[in-house]
Amino acid sequence: MIENDKMGSMDFITLNGYKHNFFESQRISEEEAKQRSQSFYNWLDSRRSVRDFSDQNVPKEVIENLIKSASTAPSGAHKQPWIFCAISNAKLKCEIRIAAEKEEKISYESRMSERWKQDLAPLGTDMNKPFLERAPWLIIAFKKIYEIDENGSKHNNYYVNESIGIACGMLISAIHNAGLVTLTHTPSPMNFLASILNRPSNERAFLLLPVGYAEQPAYVPDIERKELSNVSFFYE
Ligand code: IYR
């Protein structure tokens, strides 16, 4: 039996020949859990996708901590199938903006349906992406669809989209926690990112996140989140 109390339990056990360390779980009262879950929700709910960026610098150390936070995400078979490229280099940002706007122009002019453009109208997006140059950092999440072992053989990773999606969610929360803003930018197709950044053949761009301080003033769309009753169904 594995006890969940450190008292009298072992520091580690062995399963299938692999070491499993004692996990010191946090125990908090129901009252504290109610308070903490409410205040965490209030704090997450104050996050908004922001398109108006200040050009104020953000220290590299902050970006490193954001990426470390994202990389704590769970992943299929713990393969951690991601790499986060952080770009502050002005020339690269300019190159990325030009390439993204080229794709977006085609998308807005011919790839996206009228319905899609109508759905985006409240958000105020268009083919111009000045934030790609103005934000001090761009973080581009690449998924690693396979790994290459020492013999050059390819091994597919597992649940890659789920894994990197979770990591990006955690990254967005970490950005919010650091007093910074971002938005999820997905120029489509995104393969120009791998070529500009010289990424290896097993990596595919998943999401581009400009990171920085919000411009003063910044404006965000007047939109609402769905109510709990519209996003949940309880079976008790
Ligand atoms: N990638 C385009 C279009 C776009 C699509 C969706 I769905 C959005 O929620 C927002 C934008 C762009 O970045 O403008």
CSV table of C-alpha atoms and ligand atoms in Angstrom, one decimal:
chain,number,residue,atom,x,y,z
A,1,MET,CA,0.0,0.0,0.0
A,2,ILE,CA,1.2,3.5,-0.8
A,3,GLU,CA,0.4,6.0,1.9
A,4,ASN,CA,-0.4,9.6,1.0
A,5,ASP,CA,1.1,10.8,4.3
A,6,LYS,CA,4.8,11.3,4.6
A,7,MET,CA,4.6,9.8,8.2
A,8,GLY,CA,5.9,6.3,8.0
A,9,SER,CA,6.0,6.1,4.2
A,10,MET,CA,8.9,5.5,2.0
A,11,ASP,CA,10.9,8.2,0.1
A,12,PHE,CA,10.4,6.2,-3.1
A,13,ILE,CA,9.1,2.9,-4.5
A,14,THR,CA,9.9,1.0,-7.6
A,15,LEU,CA,7.3,0.2,-10.4
A,16,ASN,CA,8.3,-1.8,-13.5
A,17,GLY,CA,11.9,-1.2,-12.4
A,18,TYR,CA,11.4,2.6,-12.4
A,19,LYS,CA,11.8,4.8,-9.4
A,20,HIS,CA,8.7,6.7,-8.2
A,21,ASN,CA,9.3,9.4,-5.6
A,22,PHE,CA,7.1,10.2,-2.7
A,23,PHE,CA,4.8,13.1,-3.7
A,24,GLU,CA,4.1,15.5,-1.0
A,25,SER,CA,0.6,16.6,-1.7
A,26,GLN,CA,-0.8,19.9,-0.6
A,27,ARG,CA,-3.7,19.6,1.8
A,28,ILE,CA,-5.8,22.7,2.3
A,29,SER,CA,-9.2,23.2,3.9
A,30,GLU,CA,-12.4,23.3,1.9
A,31,GLU,CA,-12.8,26.9,2.9
A,32,GLU,CA,-9.4,27.8,1.6
A,33,ALA,CA,-10.0,25.8,-1.6
A,34,LYS,CA,-13.2,27.8,-2.2
A,35,GLN,CA,-11.4,31.1,-1.6
A,36,ARG,CA,-8.4,30.2,-3.8
A,37,SER,CA,-10.4,28.7,-6.6
A,38,GLN,CA,-12.6,31.9,-6.7
A,39,SER,CA,-9.6,34.3,-6.7
A,40,PHE,CA,-7.8,32.2,-9.3
A,41,TYR,CA,-10.8,32.4,-11.5
A,42,ASN,CA,-11.2,36.1,-10.9
A,43,TRP,CA,-7.6,36.6,-11.9
A,44,LEU,CA,-7.8,34.4,-15.0
A,45,ASP,CA,-11.0,36.1,-16.0
A,46,SER,CA,-9.1,39.5,-16.0
A,47,ARG,CA,-6.9,38.2,-18.9
A,48,ARG,CA,-7.7,39.6,-22.3
A,49,SER,CA,-6.2,39.0,-25.8
A,50,VAL,CA,-4.6,42.3,-26.5
A,51,ARG,CA,-3.5,43.6,-29.9
A,52,ASP,CA,-2.2,47.1,-28.9
A,53,PHE,CA,1.3,46.5,-27.6
A,54,SER,CA,3.8,48.9,-26.0
A,55,ASP,CA,7.3,48.7,-27.4
A,56,GLN,CA,8.7,48.7,-23.8
A,57,ASN,CA,11.3,46.0,-23.3
A,58,VAL,CA,10.7,42.9,-21.2
A,59,PRO,CA,13.8,41.3,-19.6
A,60,LYS,CA,15.0,38.0,-21.2
A,61,GLU,CA,14.9,36.4,-17.7
A,62,VAL,CA,11.1,36.9,-17.6
A,63,ILE,CA,10.7,35.2,-21.0
A,64,GLU,CA,12.8,32.3,-19.8
A,65,ASN,CA,10.6,31.9,-16.8
A,66,LEU,CA,7.5,32.0,-18.9
A,67,ILE,CA,8.9,29.2,-21.2
A,68,LYS,CA,10.0,27.2,-18.1
A,69,SER,CA,6.4,27.5,-16.8
A,70,ALA,CA,4.9,26.4,-20.1
A,71,SER,CA,7.3,23.5,-20.2
A,72,THR,CA,5.9,22.1,-16.9
A,73,ALA,CA,2.8,21.0,-18.8
A,74,PRO,CA,1.9,17.3,-18.9
A,75,SER,CA,2.5,15.6,-22.2
A,76,GLY,CA,2.0,12.3,-24.0
A,77,ALA,CA,4.4,9.7,-22.4
A,78,HIS,CA,6.3,12.8,-21.0
A,79,LYS,CA,7.9,13.4,-24.4
A,80,GLN,CA,7.5,17.1,-24.0
A,81,PRO,CA,7.1,17.5,-27.7
A,82,TRP,CA,7.6,21.2,-28.0
A,83,ILE,CA,10.1,23.9,-28.5
A,84,PHE,CA,9.5,27.6,-27.8
A,85,CYS,CA,11.4,30.0,-30.0
A,86,ALA,CA,11.7,33.5,-28.4
A,87,ILE,CA,12.6,36.3,-30.8
A,88,SER,CA,13.5,39.9,-29.9
A,89,ASN,CA,15.8,40.4,-32.9
A,90,ALA,CA,14.3,43.3,-34.8
A,91,LYS,CA,15.3,42.0,-38.3
A,92,LEU,CA,13.7,38.6,-37.6
A,93,LYS,CA,10.6,40.2,-36.3
A,94,CYS,CA,10.3,42.3,-39.4
A,95,GLU,CA,10.8,39.3,-41.6
A,96,ILE,CA,8.1,37.4,-39.7
A,97,ARG,CA,5.7,40.3,-40.0
A,98,ILE,CA,6.2,40.6,-43.8
A,99,ALA,CA,5.7,36.9,-44.3
A,100,ALA,CA,2.7,36.7,-42.0
A,101,GLU,CA,1.0,39.7,-43.5
A,102,LYS,CA,1.6,38.2,-47.0
A,103,GLU,CA,-0.3,35.0,-45.9
A,104,GLU,CA,-3.0,37.0,-44.0
A,105,LYS,CA,-3.6,39.2,-47.1
A,106,ILE,CA,-4.4,36.0,-49.1
A,107,SER,CA,-6.5,34.6,-46.3
A,108,TYR,CA,-8.6,37.7,-45.8
A,109,GLU,CA,-8.9,38.3,-49.5
A,110,SER,CA,-9.6,34.7,-50.7
A,111,ARG,CA,-9.2,31.9,-48.2
A,112,MET,CA,-11.6,32.9,-45.5
A,113,SER,CA,-15.4,32.6,-46.0
A,114,GLU,CA,-17.7,35.6,-45.6
A,115,ARG,CA,-19.2,33.9,-42.6
A,116,TRP,CA,-15.7,33.6,-41.0
A,117,LYS,CA,-15.0,37.3,-41.6
A,118,GLN,CA,-18.4,38.2,-40.2
A,119,ASP,CA,-17.5,36.2,-37.1
A,120,LEU,CA,-14.2,38.0,-36.7
A,121,ALA,CA,-15.8,41.5,-37.2
A,122,PRO,CA,-16.4,42.1,-33.5
A,123,LEU,CA,-12.7,41.4,-32.8
A,124,GLY,CA,-11.5,44.0,-35.2
A,125,THR,CA,-8.8,41.8,-36.8
A,126,ASP,CA,-7.5,42.4,-40.3
A,127,MET,CA,-4.5,41.5,-42.4
A,128,ASN,CA,-2.2,44.1,-40.8
A,129,LYS,CA,-0.1,42.7,-37.9
A,130,PRO,CA,2.0,45.6,-36.5
A,131,PHE,CA,2.3,43.8,-33.1
A,132,LEU,CA,4.7,41.4,-34.8
A,133,GLU,CA,7.3,44.1,-34.9
A,134,ARG,CA,6.2,46.3,-32.0
A,135,ALA,CA,6.0,43.7,-29.2
A,136,PRO,CA,9.4,43.2,-27.7
A,137,TRP,CA,9.2,39.4,-27.9
A,138,LEU,CA,7.5,36.9,-30.2
A,139,ILE,CA,7.3,33.4,-28.7
A,140,ILE,CA,6.6,30.8,-31.3
A,141,ALA,CA,5.6,27.3,-30.1
A,142,PHE,CA,6.7,24.5,-32.4
A,143,LYS,CA,5.4,21.0,-31.9
A,144,LYS,CA,7.8,18.2,-32.4
A,145,ILE,CA,5.9,15.6,-34.4
A,146,TYR,CA,8.7,13.0,-34.0
A,147,GLU,CA,12.1,12.6,-32.3
A,148,ILE,CA,15.2,11.4,-34.1
A,149,ASP,CA,17.3,8.9,-32.1
A,150,GLU,CA,21.0,8.5,-32.1
A,151,ASN,CA,20.8,6.1,-35.1
A,152,GLY,CA,18.8,8.6,-37.1
A,153,SER,CA,15.5,6.6,-36.8
A,154,LYS,CA,12.3,8.6,-36.4
A,155,HIS,CA,9.9,8.0,-33.5
A,156,ASN,CA,6.5,9.7,-33.6
A,157,ASN,CA,5.5,11.5,-30.4
A,158,TYR,CA,2.1,11.0,-28.8
A,159,TYR,CA,-0.9,13.3,-28.4
A,160,VAL,CA,1.3,16.1,-29.8
A,161,ASN,CA,-1.5,18.6,-30.4
A,162,GLU,CA,-3.1,18.0,-27.0
A,163,SER,CA,0.4,18.3,-25.3
A,164,ILE,CA,1.4,21.5,-26.9
A,165,GLY,CA,-2.1,23.0,-26.6
A,166,ILE,CA,-1.9,22.5,-22.8
A,167,ALA,CA,1.6,23.9,-22.7
A,168,CYS,CA,0.5,27.0,-24.6
A,169,GLY,CA,-2.5,27.4,-22.2
A,170,MET,CA,-0.1,27.4,-19.3
A,171,LEU,CA,2.2,29.9,-21.2
A,172,ILE,CA,-0.7,32.3,-21.7
A,173,SER,CA,-1.5,32.1,-18.0
A,174,ALA,CA,2.2,32.7,-17.1
A,175,ILE,CA,2.3,35.7,-19.4
A,176,HIS,CA,-0.8,37.1,-17.6
A,177,ASN,CA,0.8,36.4,-14.2
A,178,ALA,CA,3.9,38.4,-15.2
A,179,GLY,CA,1.7,41.5,-15.9
A,180,LEU,CA,2.2,41.1,-19.6
A,181,VAL,CA,-0.3,40.6,-22.5
A,182,THR,CA,-0.4,38.4,-25.5
A,183,LEU,CA,-2.8,37.2,-28.2
A,184,THR,CA,-2.9,33.9,-30.1
A,185,HIS,CA,-1.8,34.5,-33.6
A,186,THR,CA,-2.2,31.7,-36.1
A,187,PRO,CA,-1.3,32.9,-39.6
A,188,SER,CA,-2.2,30.1,-41.9
A,189,PRO,CA,-0.3,28.4,-43.4
A,190,MET,CA,2.4,28.9,-40.8
A,191,ASN,CA,5.3,27.0,-42.5
A,192,PHE,CA,7.1,30.3,-43.3
A,193,LEU,CA,8.0,30.4,-39.5
A,194,ALA,CA,10.0,27.2,-39.7
A,195,SER,CA,12.0,28.4,-42.7
A,196,ILE,CA,12.7,31.9,-41.4
A,197,LEU,CA,13.9,30.4,-38.0
A,198,ASN,CA,15.7,27.5,-39.7
A,199,ARG,CA,13.9,24.8,-37.6
A,200,PRO,CA,14.6,21.1,-38.2
A,201,SER,CA,12.3,18.9,-40.2
A,202,ASN,CA,10.5,17.4,-37.1
A,203,GLU,CA,9.1,20.7,-36.0
A,204,ARG,CA,5.9,22.4,-37.1
A,205,ALA,CA,4.8,25.9,-36.0
A,206,PHE,CA,1.8,25.6,-33.7
A,207,LEU,CA,1.1,29.1,-32.3
A,208,LEU,CA,2.7,32.5,-32.4
A,209,LEU,CA,2.4,34.7,-29.2
A,210,PRO,CA,3.6,38.3,-29.2
A,211,VAL,CA,4.5,39.1,-25.6
A,212,GLY,CA,4.9,42.6,-24.1
A,213,TYR,CA,3.2,45.3,-22.1
A,214,ALA,CA,-0.2,46.6,-23.2
A,215,GLU,CA,-0.1,50.0,-25.0
A,216,GLN,CA,-1.4,52.9,-22.9
A,217,PRO,CA,-4.2,53.1,-23.8
A,218,ALA,CA,-5.1,49.7,-25.2
A,219,TYR,CA,-8.6,48.7,-26.3
A,220,VAL,CA,-10.2,45.3,-26.3
A,221,PRO,CA,-13.5,44.1,-27.9
A,222,ASP,CA,-16.6,44.4,-25.8
A,223,ILE,CA,-17.4,40.7,-25.7
A,224,GLU,CA,-18.6,38.3,-23.0
A,225,ARG,CA,-17.5,34.9,-21.9
A,226,LYS,CA,-20.1,32.1,-21.8
A,227,GLU,CA,-21.8,31.5,-18.5
A,228,LEU,CA,-20.9,28.4,-16.4
A,229,SER,CA,-24.3,26.8,-17.3
A,230,ASN,CA,-23.4,27.1,-21.0
A,231,VAL,CA,-19.9,25.5,-20.7
A,232,SER,CA,-20.6,22.8,-18.2
A,233,PHE,CA,-22.9,19.8,-17.5
A,234,PHE,CA,-22.7,18.2,-14.1
A,235,TYR,CA,-23.5,14.5,-13.4
A,236,GLU,CA,-24.0,14.1,-9.6
B,1,IYR,N1,-5.3,34.3,-38.6
B,1,IYR,C1,-6.1,35.5,-38.9
B,1,IYR,C2,-7.5,35.3,-38.8
B,1,IYR,C3,-8.1,35.0,-37.5
B,1,IYR,C4,-8.8,33.9,-37.3
B,1,IYR,C5,-9.4,33.6,-36.1
B,1,IYR,I1,-10.5,31.9,-35.9
B,1,IYR,C6,-9.3,34.5,-35.0
B,1,IYR,O1,-9.9,34.2,-33.8
B,1,IYR,C7,-8.6,35.7,-35.2
B,1,IYR,C8,-8.0,35.9,-36.4
B,1,IYR,C9,-5.6,36.7,-38.1
B,1,IYR,O2,-4.7,36.5,-37.2
B,1,IYR,O3,-6.0,37.8,-38.3
